[in-house]
mmCIF file of C-alpha atoms in Angstrom:
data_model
loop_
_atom_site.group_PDB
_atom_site.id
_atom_site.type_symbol
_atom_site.label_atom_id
_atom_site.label_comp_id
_atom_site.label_asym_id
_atom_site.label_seq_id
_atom_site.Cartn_x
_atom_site.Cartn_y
_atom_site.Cartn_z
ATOM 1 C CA UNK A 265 9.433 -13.996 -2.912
ATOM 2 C CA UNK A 266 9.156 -16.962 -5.541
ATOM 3 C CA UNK A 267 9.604 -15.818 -9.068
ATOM 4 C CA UNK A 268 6.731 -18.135 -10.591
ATOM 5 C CA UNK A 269 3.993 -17.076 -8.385
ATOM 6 C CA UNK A 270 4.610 -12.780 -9.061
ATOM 7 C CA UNK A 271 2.425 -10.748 -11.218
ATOM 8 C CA UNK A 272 4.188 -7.926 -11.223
ATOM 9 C CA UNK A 273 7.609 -7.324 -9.630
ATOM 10 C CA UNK A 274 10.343 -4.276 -9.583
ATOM 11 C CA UNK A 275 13.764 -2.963 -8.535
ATOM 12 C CA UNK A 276 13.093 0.509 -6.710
ATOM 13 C CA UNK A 277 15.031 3.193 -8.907
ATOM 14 C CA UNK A 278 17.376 5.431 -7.583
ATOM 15 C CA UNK A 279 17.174 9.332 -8.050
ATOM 16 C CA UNK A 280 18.759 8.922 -11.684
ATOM 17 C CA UNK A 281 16.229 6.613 -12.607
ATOM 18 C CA UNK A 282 18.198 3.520 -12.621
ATOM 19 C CA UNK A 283 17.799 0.128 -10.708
ATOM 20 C CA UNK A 284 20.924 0.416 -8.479
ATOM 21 C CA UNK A 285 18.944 0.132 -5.110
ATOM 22 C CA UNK A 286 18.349 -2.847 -2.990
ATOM 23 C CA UNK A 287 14.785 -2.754 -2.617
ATOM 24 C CA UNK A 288 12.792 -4.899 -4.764
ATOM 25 C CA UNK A 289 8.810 -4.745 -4.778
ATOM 26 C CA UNK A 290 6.709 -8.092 -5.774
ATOM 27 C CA UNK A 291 3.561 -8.371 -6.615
ATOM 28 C CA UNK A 292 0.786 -12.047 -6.097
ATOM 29 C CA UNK A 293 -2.457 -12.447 -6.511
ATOM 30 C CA UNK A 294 -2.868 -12.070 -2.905
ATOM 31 C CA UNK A 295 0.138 -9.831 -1.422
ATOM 32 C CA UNK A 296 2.597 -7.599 -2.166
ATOM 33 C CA UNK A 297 6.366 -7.948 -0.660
ATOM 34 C CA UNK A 298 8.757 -5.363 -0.078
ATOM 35 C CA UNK A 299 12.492 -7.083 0.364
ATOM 36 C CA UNK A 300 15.585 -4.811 1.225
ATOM 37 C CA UNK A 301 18.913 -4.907 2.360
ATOM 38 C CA UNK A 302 22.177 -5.896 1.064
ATOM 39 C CA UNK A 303 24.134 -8.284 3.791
ATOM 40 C CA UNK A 304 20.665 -8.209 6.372
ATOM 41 C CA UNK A 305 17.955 -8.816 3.755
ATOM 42 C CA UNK A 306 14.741 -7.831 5.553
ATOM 43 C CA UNK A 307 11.399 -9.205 3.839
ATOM 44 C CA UNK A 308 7.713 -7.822 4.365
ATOM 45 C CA UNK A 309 4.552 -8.726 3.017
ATOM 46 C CA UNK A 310 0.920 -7.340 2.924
ATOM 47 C CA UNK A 311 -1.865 -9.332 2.297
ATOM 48 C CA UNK A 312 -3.697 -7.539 0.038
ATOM 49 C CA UNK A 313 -7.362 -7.689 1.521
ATOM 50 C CA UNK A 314 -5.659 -5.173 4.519
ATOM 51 C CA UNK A 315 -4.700 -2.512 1.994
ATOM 52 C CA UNK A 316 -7.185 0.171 2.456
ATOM 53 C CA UNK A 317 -5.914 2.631 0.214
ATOM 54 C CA UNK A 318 -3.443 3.437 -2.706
ATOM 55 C CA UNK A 319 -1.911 7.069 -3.297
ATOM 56 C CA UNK A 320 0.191 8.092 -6.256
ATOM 57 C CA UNK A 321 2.807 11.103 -6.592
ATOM 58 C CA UNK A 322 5.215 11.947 -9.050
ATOM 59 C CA UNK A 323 6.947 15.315 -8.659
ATOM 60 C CA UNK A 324 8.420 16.625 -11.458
ATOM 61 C CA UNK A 325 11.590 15.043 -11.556
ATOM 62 C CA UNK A 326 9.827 11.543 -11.967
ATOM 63 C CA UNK A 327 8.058 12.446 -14.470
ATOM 64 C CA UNK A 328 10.925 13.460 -16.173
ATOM 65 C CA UNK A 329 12.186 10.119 -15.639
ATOM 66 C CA UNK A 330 8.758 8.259 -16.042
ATOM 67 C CA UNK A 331 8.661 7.432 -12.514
ATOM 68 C CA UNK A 332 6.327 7.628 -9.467
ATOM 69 C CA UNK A 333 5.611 6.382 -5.917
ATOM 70 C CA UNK A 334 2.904 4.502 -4.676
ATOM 71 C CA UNK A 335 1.554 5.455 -1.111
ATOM 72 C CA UNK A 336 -0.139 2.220 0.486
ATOM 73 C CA UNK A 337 -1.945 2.634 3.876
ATOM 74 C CA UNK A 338 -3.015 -0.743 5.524
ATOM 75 C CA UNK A 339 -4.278 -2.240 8.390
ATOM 76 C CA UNK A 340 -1.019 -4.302 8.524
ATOM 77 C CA UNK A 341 0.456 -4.697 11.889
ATOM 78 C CA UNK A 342 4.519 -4.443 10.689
ATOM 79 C CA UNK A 343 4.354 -2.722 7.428
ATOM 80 C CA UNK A 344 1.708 -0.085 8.240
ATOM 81 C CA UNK A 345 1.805 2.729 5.805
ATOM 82 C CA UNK A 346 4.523 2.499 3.377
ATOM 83 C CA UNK A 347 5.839 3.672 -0.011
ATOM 84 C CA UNK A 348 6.471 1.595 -3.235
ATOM 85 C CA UNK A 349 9.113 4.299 -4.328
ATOM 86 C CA UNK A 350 10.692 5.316 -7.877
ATOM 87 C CA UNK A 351 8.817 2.669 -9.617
ATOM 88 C CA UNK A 352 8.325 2.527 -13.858
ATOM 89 C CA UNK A 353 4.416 3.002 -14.796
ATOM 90 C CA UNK A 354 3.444 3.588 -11.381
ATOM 91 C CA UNK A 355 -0.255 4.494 -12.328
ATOM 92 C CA UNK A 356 -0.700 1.095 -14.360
ATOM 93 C CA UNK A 357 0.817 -0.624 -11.054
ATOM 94 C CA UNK A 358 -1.467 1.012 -9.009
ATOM 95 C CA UNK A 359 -4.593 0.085 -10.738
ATOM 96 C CA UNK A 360 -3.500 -3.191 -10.894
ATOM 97 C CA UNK A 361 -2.696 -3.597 -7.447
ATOM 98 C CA UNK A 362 -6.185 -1.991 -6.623
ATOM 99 C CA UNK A 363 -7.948 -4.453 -8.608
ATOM 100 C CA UNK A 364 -6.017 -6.973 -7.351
ATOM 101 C CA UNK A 365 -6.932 -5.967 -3.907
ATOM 102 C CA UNK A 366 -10.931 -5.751 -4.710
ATOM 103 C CA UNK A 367 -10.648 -8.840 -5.915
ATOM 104 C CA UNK A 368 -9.234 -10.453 -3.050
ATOM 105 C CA UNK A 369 -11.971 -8.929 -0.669
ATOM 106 C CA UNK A 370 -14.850 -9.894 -2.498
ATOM 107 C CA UNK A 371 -12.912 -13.415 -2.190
ATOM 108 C CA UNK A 372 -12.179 -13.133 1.682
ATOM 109 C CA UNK A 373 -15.179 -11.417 1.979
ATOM 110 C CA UNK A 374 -14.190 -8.346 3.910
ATOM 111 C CA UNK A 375 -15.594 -5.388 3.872
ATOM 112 C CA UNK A 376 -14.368 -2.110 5.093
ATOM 113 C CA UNK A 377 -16.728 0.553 6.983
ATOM 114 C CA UNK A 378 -16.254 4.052 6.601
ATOM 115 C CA UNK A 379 -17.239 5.875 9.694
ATOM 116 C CA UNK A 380 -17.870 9.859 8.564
ATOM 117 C CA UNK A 381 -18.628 12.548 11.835
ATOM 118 C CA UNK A 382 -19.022 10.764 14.871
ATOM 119 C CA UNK A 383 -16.146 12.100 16.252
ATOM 120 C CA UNK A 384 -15.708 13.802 20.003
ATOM 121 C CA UNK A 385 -14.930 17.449 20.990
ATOM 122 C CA UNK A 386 -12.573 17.600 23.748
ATOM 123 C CA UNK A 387 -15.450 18.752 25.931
ATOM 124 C CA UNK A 388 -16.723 14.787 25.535
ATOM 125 C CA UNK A 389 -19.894 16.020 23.183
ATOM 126 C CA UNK A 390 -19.957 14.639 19.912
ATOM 127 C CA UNK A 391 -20.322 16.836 17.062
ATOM 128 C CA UNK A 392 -23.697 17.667 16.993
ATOM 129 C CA UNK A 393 -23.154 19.035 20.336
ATOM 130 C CA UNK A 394 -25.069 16.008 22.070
ATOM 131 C CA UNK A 395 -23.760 14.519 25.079
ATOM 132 C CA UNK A 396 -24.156 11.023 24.386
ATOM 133 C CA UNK A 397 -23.526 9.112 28.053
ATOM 134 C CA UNK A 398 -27.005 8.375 28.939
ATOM 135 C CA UNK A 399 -25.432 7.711 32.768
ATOM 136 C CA UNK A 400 -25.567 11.487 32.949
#
């Protein structure tokens, strides 16, 4: 992660609130990192145009310490669905991300597709109770 080129970057907290963890969160213009680890240091990125959707949670005892986690569920191959945990204004990071991330797809052009019903039964029908094979 190179310091000139981050928007927005941040220690993970630990359950007292403070920075003693060794995960650090980073924020570009077009990804967001995750690095961790102490002797191994393991370092992720996203691209932000595969983030499909942002979560937040804070349970009571982060909102006692001003704290919150972000859920992030891409279409990322290594880092999936994962958390951006104990972090300071985590609703201002979050919008920014997700602007950040419509901003990027309108750049790359992607667009996602929502697909509502269509789904199968187990007998094969779909869910208008249609069988659609037309080999039948």
């Amino acid at each position: 992660m190179k310091r000139e080129n981050m928007i927005w970057s941040e220690r993970k907290r630990n359950a007292l609130g403070l920075p003693w963890t060794f995960t650090v969160y980073g924020l570009a213009e077009d990804r967001l990192f995750v690095k961790s680890g102490v002797l191994t240091v393991h370092e992720d990125e996203v691209r932000l145009y595969r983030i499909l959707d942002l979560t937040l949670s804070r349970s009571l005892w982060q909102r006692m310490l001003g704290l919150g986690t972000i859920h992030v569920v891409s279409s990322d191959k290594t880092l999936k669905n994962f958390d951006i945990t104990n972090i300071r204004r985590s609703a201002d990071v979050m919008e920014q991300i997700s602007e950040l991330v419509e901003k990027e797809r309108d750049r790359k052009r992607v667009a996602s597709r929502e697909f509502m019903g269509g789904g199968y039964d187990d007998d094969g029908q779909d869910d208008d109770g249609y069988d659609d094979d037309l080999n039948q």
